[in-house]
Coordinates of C-alpha atoms and ligand atoms in Angstrom, one line a residue:
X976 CA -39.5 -58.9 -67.2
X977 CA -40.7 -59.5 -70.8
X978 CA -41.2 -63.0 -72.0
X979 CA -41.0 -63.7 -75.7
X980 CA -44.0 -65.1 -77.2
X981 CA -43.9 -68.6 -79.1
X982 CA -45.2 -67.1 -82.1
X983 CA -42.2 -65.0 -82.4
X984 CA -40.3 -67.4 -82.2
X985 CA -40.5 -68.7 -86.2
X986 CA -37.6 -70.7 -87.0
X987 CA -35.7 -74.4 -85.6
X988 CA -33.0 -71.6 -85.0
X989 CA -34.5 -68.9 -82.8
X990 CA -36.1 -71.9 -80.8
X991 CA -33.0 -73.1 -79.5
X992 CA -31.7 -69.6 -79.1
X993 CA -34.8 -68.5 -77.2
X994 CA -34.6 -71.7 -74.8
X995 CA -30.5 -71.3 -74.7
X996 CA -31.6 -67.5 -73.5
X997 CA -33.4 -68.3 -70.6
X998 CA -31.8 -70.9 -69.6
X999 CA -34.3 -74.0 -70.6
X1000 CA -32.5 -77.5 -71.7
X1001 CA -35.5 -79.1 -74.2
X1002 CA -35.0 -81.1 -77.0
X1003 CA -36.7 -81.0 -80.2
X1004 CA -36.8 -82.6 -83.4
X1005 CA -36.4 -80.5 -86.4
X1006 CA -37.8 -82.8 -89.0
X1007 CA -41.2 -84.2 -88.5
X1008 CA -41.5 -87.8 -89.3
X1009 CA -45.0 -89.0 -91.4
X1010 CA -46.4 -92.1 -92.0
X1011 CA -46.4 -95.5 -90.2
X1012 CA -42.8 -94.9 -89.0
X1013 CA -43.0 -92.0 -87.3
X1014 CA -42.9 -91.9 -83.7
X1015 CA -45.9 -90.5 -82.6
X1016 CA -47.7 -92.7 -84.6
X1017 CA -46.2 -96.4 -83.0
X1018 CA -48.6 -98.2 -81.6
X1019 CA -48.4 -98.8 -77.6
X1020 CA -48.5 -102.9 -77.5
X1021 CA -47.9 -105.6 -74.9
X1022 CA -49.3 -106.1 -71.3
X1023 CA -53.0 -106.2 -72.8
X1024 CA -52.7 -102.4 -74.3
X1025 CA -53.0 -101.8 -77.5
X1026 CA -53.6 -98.2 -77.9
X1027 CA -53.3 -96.9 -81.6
X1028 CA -50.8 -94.0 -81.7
X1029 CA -49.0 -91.7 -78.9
X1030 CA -51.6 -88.8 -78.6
X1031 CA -53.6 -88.3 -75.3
X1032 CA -56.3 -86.6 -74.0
X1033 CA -56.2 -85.1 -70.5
X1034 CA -59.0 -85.1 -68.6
X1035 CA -60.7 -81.4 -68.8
X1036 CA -64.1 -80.6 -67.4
X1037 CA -66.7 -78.0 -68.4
X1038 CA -68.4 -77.0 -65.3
X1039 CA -71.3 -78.0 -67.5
X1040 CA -73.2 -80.8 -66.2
X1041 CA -76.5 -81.0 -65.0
X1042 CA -76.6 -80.2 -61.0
X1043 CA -77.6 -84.2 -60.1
X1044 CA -74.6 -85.3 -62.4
X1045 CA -75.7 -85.9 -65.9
X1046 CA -73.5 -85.0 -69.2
X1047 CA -75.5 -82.0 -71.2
X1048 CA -75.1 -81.2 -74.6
X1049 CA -72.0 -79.1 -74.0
X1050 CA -70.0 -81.9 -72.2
X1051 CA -71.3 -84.4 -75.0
X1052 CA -69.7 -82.1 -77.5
X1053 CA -66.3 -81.8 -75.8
X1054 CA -66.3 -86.1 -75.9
X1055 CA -67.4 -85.5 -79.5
X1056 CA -64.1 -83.4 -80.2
X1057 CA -62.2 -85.5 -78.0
X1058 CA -62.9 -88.6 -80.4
X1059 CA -62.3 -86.4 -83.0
X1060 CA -58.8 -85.5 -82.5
X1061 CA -57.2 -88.9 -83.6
X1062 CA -55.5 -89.5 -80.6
X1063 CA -56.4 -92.8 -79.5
X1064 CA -55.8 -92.8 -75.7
X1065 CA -58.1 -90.3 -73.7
X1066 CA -57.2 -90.4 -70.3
X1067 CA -60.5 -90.3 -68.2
X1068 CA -62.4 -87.5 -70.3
X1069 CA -62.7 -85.4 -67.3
X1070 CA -62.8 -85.2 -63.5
X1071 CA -66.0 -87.2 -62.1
X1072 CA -67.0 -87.4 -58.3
X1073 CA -67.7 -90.8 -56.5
X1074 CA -70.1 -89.1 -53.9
X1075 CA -72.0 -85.5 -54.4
X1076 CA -70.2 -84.1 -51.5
X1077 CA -66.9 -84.7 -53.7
X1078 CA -67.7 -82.5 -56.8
X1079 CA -65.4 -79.3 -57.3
X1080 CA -68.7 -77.7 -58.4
X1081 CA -72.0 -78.0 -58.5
X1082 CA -71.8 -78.6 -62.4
X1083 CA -69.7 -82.0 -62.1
X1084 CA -70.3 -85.2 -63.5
X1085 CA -71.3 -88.1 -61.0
X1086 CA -70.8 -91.4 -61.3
X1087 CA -73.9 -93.2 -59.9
X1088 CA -76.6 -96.1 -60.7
X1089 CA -78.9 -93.3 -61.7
X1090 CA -76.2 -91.4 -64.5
X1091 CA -75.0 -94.6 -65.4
X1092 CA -76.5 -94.8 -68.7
X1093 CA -75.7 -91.2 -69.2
X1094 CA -71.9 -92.0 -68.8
X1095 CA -72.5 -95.3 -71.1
X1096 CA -73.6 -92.9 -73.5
X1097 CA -70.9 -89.9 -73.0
X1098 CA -68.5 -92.9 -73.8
X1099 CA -70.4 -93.6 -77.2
X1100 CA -70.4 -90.3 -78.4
X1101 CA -66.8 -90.0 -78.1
X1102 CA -66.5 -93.3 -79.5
X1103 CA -68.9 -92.9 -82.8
X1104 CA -67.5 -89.6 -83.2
X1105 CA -63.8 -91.3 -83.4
X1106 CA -64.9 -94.3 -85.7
X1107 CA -66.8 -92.2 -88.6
X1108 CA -62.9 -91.7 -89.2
X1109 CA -60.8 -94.2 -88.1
X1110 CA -61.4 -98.3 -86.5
X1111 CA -62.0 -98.0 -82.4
X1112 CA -60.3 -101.2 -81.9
X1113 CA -57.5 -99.2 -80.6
X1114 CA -58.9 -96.7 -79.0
X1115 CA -58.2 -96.9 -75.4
X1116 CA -60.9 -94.9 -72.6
X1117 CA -60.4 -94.3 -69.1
X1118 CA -62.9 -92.4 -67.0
X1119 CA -61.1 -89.7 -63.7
X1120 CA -62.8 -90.5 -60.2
X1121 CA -62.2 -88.0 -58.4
X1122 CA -63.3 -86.7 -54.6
X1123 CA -62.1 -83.3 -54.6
X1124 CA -61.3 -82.9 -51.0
X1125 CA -60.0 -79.7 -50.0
X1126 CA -61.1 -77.9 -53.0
X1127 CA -65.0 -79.4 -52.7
X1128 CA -67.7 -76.8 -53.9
X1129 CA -70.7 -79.4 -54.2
X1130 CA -73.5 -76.9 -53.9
X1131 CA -72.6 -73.3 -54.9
X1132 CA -69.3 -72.5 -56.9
X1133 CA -68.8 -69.6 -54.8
X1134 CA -68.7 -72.0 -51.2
X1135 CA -66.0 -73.7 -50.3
X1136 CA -67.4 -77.1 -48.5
X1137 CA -63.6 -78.5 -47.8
X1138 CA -62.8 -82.1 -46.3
X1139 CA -59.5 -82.1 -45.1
X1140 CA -56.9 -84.5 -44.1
X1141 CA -54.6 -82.5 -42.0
X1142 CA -54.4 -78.8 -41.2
X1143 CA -52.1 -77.2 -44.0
X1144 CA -51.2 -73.9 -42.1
X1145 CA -51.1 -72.0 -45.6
X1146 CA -54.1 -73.8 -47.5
X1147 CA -56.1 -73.7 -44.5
X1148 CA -55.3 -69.8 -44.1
X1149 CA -55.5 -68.5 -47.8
X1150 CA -59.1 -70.7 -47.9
X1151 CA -60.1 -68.7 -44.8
X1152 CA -60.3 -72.3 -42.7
X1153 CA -59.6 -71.9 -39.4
X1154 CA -56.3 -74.0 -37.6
X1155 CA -58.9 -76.3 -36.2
X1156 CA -61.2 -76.9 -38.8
X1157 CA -62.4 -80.2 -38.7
X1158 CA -60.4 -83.0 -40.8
X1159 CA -61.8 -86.2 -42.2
X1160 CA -61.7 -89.3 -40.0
X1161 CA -60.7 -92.7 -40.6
X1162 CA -63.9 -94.0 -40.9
X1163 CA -65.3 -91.6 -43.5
X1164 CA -62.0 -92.0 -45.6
X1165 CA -63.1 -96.0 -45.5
X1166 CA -66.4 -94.7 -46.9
X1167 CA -64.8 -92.7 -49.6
X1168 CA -62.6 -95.7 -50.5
X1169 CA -66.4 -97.7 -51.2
X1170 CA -67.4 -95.1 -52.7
X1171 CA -64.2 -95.5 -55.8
X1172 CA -64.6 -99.3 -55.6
X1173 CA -68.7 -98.3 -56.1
X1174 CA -67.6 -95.8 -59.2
X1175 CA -65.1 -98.3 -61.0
X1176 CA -67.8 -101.3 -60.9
X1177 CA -70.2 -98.6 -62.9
X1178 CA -67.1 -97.1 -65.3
X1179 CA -66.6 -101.2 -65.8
X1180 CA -70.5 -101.4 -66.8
X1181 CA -70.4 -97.9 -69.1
X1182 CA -67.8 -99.6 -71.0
X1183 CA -65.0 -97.9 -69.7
X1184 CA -61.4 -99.8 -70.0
X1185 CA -59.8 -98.2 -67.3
X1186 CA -60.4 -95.8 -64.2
X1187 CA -57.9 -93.2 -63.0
X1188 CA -57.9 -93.1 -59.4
X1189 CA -57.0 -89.4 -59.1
X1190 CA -53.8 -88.2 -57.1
X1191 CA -53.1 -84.8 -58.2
X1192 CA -53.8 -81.3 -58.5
X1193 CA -54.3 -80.6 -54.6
X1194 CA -57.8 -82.6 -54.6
X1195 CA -58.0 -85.5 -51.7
X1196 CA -55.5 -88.3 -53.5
X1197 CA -53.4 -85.8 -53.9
X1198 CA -53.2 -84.7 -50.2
X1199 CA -53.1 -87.9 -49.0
X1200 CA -49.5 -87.9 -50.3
X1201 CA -48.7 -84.8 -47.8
X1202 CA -50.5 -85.5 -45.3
X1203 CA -47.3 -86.1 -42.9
X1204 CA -48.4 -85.0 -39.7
X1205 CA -51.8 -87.1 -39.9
X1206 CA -52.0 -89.5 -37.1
X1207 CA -53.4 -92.9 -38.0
X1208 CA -53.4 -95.3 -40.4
X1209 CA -53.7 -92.7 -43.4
X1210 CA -50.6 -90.5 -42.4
X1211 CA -47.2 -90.1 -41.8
X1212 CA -44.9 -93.0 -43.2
X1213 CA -45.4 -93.1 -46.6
X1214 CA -47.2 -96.5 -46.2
X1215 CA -49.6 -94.6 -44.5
X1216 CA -50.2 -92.0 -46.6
X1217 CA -50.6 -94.5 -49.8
X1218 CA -52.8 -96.8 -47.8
X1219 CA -55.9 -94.9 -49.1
X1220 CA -54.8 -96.0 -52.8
X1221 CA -53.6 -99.5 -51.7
X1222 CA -57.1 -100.5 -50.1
X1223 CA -59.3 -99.0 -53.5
X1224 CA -56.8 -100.7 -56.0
X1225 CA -57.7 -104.1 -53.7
X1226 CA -61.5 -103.2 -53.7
X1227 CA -61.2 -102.9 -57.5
X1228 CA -59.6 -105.8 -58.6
X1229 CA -61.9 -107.5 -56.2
X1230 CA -65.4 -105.7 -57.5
X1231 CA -64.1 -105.2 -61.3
X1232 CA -62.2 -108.0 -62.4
X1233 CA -60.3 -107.2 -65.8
X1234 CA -61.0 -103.5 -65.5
X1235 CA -57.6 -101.6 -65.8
X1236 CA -56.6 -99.2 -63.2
X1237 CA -54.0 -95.9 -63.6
X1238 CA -53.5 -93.4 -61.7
X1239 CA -53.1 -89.4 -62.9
X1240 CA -50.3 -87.8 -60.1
X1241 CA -48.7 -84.6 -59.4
X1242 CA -45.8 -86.0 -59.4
X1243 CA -44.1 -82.8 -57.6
X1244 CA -45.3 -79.9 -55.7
X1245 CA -44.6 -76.4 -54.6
X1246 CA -45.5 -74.4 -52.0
X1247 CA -48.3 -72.4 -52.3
X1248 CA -47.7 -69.1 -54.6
X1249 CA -49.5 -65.5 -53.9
X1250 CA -49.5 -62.5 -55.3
X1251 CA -46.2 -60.2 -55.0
X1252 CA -45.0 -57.0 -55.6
X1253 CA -46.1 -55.4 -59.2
X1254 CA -49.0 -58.6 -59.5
X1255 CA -46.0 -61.4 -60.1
X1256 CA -46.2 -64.5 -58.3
X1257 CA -43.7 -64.9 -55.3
X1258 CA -43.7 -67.9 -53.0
X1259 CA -45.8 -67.7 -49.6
X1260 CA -43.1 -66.9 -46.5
X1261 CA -42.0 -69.9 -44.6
X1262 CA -39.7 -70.7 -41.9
X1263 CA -37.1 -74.1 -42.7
X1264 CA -38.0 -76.9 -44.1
X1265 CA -41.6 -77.0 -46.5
X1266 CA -42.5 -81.1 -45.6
X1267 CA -46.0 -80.3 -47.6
X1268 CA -45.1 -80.5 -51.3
X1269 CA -45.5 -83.8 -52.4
X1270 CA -42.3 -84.9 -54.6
X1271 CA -40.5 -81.2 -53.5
X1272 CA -37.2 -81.1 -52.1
X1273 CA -38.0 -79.3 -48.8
X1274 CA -37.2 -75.6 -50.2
X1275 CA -40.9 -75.1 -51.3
X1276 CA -39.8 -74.4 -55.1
X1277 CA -37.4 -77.1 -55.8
X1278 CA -37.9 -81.2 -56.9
X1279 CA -36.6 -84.3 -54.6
X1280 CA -38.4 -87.2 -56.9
X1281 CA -37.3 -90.0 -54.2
X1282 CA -40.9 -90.1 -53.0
X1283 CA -42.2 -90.1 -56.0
X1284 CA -40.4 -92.7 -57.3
X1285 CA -41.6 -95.2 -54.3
X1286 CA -45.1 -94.1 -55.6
X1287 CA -44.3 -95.1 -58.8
X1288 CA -42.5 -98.8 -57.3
X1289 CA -45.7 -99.0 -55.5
X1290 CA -47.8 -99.1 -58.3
X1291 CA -45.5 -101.8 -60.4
X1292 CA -45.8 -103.7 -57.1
X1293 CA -50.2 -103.2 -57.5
X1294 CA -49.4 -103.7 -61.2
X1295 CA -51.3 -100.6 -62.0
X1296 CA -49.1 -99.8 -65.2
X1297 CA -51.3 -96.5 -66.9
X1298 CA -49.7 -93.4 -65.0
X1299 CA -50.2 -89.5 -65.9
X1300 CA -47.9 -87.4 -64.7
X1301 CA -48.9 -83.7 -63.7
X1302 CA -47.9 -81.3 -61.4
X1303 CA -49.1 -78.7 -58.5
X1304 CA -52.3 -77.5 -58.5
X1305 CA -54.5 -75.2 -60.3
X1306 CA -55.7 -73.5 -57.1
X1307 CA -52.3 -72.5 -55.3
X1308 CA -49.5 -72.7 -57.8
X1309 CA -50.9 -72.5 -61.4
X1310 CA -47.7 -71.8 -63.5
X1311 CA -46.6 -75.1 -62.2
X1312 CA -49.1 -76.7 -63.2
X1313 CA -50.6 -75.3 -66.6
X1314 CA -48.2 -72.8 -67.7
X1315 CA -49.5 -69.7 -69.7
X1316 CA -48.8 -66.3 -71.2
X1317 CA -51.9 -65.0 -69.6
X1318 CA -52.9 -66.1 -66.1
X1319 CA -56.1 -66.4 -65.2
X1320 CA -58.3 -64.3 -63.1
X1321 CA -57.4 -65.8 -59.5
X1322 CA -53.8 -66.4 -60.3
X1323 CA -50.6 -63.9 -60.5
X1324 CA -48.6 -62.6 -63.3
X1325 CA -45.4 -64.6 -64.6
X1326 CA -42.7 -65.1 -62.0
X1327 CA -41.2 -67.4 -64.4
X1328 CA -40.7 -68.1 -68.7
X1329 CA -43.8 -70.8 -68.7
X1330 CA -41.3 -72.8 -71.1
X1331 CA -39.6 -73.2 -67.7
X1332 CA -42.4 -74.7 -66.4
X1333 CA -43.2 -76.9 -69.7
X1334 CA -39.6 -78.7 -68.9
X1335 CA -39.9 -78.8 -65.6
X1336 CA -42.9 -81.4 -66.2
X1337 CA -41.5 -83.1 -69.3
X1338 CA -38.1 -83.8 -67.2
X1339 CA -39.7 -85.3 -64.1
X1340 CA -41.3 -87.7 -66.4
X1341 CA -38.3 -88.4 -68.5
X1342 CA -36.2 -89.3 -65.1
X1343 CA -40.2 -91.4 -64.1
X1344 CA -39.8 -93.3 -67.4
X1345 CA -35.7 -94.0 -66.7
X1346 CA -36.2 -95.7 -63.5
X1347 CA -39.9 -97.4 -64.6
X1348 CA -39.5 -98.5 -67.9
X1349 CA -42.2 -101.0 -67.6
X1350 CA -45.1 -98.4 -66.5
X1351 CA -46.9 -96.3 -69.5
X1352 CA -46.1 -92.8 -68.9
X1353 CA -48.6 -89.8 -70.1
X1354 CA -46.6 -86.6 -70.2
X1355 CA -48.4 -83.2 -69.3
X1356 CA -47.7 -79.5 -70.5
X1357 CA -47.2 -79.2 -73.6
X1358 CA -50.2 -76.9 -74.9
X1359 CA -47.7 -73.8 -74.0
X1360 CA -45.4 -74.7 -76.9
X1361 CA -47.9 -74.0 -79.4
X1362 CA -45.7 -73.9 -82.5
X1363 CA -43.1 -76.1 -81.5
X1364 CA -45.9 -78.8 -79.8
X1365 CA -44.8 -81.5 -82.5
X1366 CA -41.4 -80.8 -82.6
X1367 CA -40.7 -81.3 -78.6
X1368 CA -43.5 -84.5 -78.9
X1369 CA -41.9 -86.2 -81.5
X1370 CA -38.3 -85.8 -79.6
X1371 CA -39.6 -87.1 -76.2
X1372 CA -41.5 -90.4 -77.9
X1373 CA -38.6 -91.0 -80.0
X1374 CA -35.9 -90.9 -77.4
X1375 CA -38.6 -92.3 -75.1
X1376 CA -38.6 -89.6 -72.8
X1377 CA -42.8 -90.5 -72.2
X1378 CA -44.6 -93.0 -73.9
X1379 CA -47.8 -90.5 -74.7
X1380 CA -48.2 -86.5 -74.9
X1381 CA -50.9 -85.5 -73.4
X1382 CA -52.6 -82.6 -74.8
X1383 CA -54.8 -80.6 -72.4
X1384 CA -56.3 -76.8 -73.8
X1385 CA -54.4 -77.7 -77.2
X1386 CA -57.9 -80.1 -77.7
X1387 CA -60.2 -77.6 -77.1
X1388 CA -59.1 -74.5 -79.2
X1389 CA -57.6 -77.2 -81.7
X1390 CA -59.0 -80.8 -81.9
X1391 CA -57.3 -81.8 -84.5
X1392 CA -53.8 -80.9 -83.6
X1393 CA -53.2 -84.6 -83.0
X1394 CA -54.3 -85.4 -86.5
X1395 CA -52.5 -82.6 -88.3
X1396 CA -49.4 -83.7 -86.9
X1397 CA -49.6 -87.0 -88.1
X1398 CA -50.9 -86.9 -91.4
X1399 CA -48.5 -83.9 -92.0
X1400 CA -50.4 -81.1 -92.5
X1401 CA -49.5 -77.8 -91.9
X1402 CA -50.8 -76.7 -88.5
X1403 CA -53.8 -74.1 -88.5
X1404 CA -52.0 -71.2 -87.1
X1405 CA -55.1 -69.2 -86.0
X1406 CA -56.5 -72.6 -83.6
X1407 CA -53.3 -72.8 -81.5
X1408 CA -54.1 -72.2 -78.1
X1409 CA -52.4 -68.9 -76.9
X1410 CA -53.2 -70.1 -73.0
X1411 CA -55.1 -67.1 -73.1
X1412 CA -56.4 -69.3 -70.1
X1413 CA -60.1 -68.0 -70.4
X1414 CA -60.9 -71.7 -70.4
X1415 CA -60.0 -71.3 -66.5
X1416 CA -60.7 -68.1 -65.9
X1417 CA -64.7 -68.5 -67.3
X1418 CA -64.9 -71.4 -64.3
X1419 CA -63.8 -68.9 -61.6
X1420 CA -66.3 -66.6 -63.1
X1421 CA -69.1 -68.6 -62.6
X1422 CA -69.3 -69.8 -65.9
X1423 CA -69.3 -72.9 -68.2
X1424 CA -65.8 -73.2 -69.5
X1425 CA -64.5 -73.8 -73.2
X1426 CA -62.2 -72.2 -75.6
X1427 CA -63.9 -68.7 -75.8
X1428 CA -61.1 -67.0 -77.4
X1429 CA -60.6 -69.4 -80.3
X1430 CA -63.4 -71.8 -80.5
X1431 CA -66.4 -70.9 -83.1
X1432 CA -68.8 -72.1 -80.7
X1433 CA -67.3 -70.7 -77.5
X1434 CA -66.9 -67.3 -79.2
X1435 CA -70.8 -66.7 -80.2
X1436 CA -71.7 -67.0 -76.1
X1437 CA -72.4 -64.5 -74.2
X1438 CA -69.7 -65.0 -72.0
X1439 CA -67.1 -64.4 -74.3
X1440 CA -67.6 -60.7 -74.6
X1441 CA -67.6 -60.6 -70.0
X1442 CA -64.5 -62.5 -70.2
X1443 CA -62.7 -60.4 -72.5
X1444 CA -63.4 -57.6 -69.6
X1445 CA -63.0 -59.8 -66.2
X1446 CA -60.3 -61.8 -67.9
X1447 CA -57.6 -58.8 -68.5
X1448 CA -57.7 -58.5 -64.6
Ligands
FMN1215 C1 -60.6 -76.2 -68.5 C2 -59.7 -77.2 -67.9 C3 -60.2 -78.2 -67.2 C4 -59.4 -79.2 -66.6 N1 -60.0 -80.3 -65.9 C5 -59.2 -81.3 -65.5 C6 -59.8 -82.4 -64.9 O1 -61.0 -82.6 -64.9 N2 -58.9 -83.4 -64.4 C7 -57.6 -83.3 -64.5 O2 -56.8 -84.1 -64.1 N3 -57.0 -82.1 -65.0 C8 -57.8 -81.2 -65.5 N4 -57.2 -80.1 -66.2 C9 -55.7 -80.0 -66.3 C10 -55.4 -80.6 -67.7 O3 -55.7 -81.9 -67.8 C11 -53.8 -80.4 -68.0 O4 -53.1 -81.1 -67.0 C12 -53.4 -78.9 -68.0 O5 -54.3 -78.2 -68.8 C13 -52.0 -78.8 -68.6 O6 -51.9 -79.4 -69.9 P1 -51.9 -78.4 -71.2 O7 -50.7 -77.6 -71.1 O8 -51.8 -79.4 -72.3 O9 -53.1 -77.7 -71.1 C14 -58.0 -79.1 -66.7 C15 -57.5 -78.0 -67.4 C16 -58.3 -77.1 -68.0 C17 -57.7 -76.0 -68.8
SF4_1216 S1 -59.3 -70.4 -73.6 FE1 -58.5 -71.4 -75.5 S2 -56.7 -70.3 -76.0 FE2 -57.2 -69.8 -73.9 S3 -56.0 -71.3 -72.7 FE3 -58.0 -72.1 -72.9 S4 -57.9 -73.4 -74.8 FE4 -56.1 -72.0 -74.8

């Protein structure tokens, strides 16, 4: 099936046609509001926030750091943009591993006593480059911990180095890990848990205001949260299986005093996708009920939010109020959870519109925000509309749908998207991100990732020319 591309789609008028076509209920806003009034540009007061307009920053990484850690000049430029954009809550910068053995790749960022100062100074960069335009004192900067768990590639980007919480008889079997490899015990999960309360008492000293203790995305919070047939104290019951959160949120408020806590979750899951018949994606086989997708409804491709919505009690109860909501996972189901034209190299071609996908995510946050209205709600997803980004942002702040849109690949082909939108300029067609999805597909290939398509910088590389060939696979 052919799926029309956004920048066909030119008018208010075909928009709504185009999403009545296949079957997608979004709202948008026609007229863009500018100047103090507008909605994207209220401030986000109260409860000791005070966060200057409604534009976030997703975390995004590089693969770029040094191999003990340390920011390099590439990650120090993407903080650069990412003060640059306007948008005055960035939500952790990107993913950064308590303990080596947690790092997605040998490139991450650590937190640790010895890149402390390198952090400090990440922070500043994004900081300076945000007040040579506008005042910082509402600029609001978390920092992601992250242990990557299952997905762990600490030493080479082609080695998987899992830790596991249960055995997932799909993930286990499409990572080539055998029924009974060996799962993490309850005393190194206590370890990992020191090692978040070790991270947020550093983010406090770099100057961080909050920390995002990561639950999403198929890394080790997130499993946690499916980890039903785990005996023990970490899973089963859902107290269980939120225990590992409970006991760092305790350790931080103990250790870091003041420092604000949030949490980034995939709020639903899906079973894991493979490739089908003609390259499209098609859900793995499985017999009866799915119990591993976090927030699913038991089919494997449908949403049952109950759990998701004790998550969220759970945190009012913790009074952790900063929550991003996300979805799936990159590694087994990436149309859920950054939907694209183009997929990239290890994924499968479209089994579904990725508008579909882009209101599957802004939904579940809009039925999050009903039933929390006192929690601060990110929104994720939105790069894939492209044209009609502002339109679609302005309509969910304004009805209060989400209190911030995050922007994710949008902020690296286009930095100043956020700005553009609320000053009222025109929006520089050729920087929209086409989620070309070379940004994840560079990664896979071993390299550094950034906006190769569209980005001056990212185009001169060397790279861009193998990824024009290895990404059309
Ligand atoms: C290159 C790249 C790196 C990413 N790194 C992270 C990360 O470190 N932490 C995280 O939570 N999400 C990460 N993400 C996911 C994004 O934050 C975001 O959820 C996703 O791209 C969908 O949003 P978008 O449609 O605005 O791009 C990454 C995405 C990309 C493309
Ligand atoms: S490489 Fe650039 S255009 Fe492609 S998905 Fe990433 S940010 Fe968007």
């Amino acid at each position: 099936m052919k799926y029309k591309r956004i920048a066909q789609v030119k008018t208010p008028e075909a928009f709504a046609d185009y999403l009545r076509e296949i079957g997608v209920a979004l709202e948008f806003d026609v007229e863009m509001q500018v100047g103090e009034d507008a909605p994207l540009a209220q401030l986000y007061g109260g409860a000791g926030f005070k966060i200057g307009n409604r534009f976030c920053v997703q975390p995004m990484e590089g693969w770029d750091g040094t191999t003990d850690g340390r920011p390099t000049e590439l990650t120090a430029r993407r903080w650069r943009r990412f003060g640059e954009s306007g948008a005055k809550l960035i939500w952790g910068g990107e993913a950064v591993a308590v303990l080596p053995e947690g790092r997605a790749n040998p490139n991450q960022l650590m937190i640790t006593k010895e890149t402390l100062d390198d952090l400090a100074s990440l922070r500043k960069t994004l900081q300076t480059a945000h007040s040579q335009r506008w005042s910082t004192n509402d600029l609001y900067i978390g920092l992601q911990l992250t242990h990557s768990g299952r997905f762990c590639r600490p030493n080479d980007k082609n080695n998987l180095e899992p830790k596991i919480l249960y055995a997932h008889p799909l993930l286990n079997a499409k990572f080539g890990l055998d029924e009974d490899f060996p799962v993490l015990s309850d005393g190194e999960i206590e370890e990992i848990i020191v090692a978040y309360v070790r991270a947020a008492v550093l983010a406090q000293e770099a100057g961080f205001h909050f920390v995002d203790v990561k639950h999403c995305h198929g890394y080790l919070g997130h499993e946690f949260l499916s980890a039903v047939d785990r005996p023990g104290k970490y899973g089963g019951s859902i107290e269980n299986r939120t225990r590992f959160l409970r006991e760092i949120v305790k350790g931080i408020r103990c250790a870091a005093p003041g420092l604000a806590i949030g949490v980034r979750l995939s709020a639903y899951d899906f079973i894991p996708f493979k490739v089908g018949e003609d390259g499209v994606g098609e859900a793995e086989i499985w017999e009866g009920t799915y119990p591993y997708a976090f927030g699913g409804d038991g089919s494997g491709t449908g949403i049952d939010l109950t759990e998701t919505h004790k998550f969220l009690s759970l945190l009012e109860e913790l009074d952790v109020r900063l929550v991003n909501i996300t979805a799936g996972s990159p590694y087994y189901v990436p149309h859920v959870q950054r939907p694209a034209m183009y997929p990239p190299s290890d994924g499968y071609q479209l089994c579904e519109d990725p508008l579909v996908g882009v209101a599957r995510m802004v939904h579940a946050a809009a039925e999050l925000k009903a039933k929390h209205p006192g929690l601060l709600i990110v929104g994720t997803g939105y790069s894939y509309l492209q044209e009609w980004l502002p339109n679609v942002a302005q309509n969910v702040v304004r009805t209060g749908m989400a209190d911030f849109v995050g922007l994710g690949r949008m902020v690296l082909s286009y930095p100043e998207m956020a700005t553009d939108i609320l000053t009222g300029k025109p929006l520089q067609r050729k920087r929209i991100c086409r989620t070309f999805s070379h940004c994840t597909t560079g990664p896979r290939m071993g390299m550094v990732s950034g906006c190769y398509p569209l980005d001056e910088y990212y185009k001169k590389r060397p790279e861009a020319a193998l990824l024009k060939e290895g990404g059309k696979k």
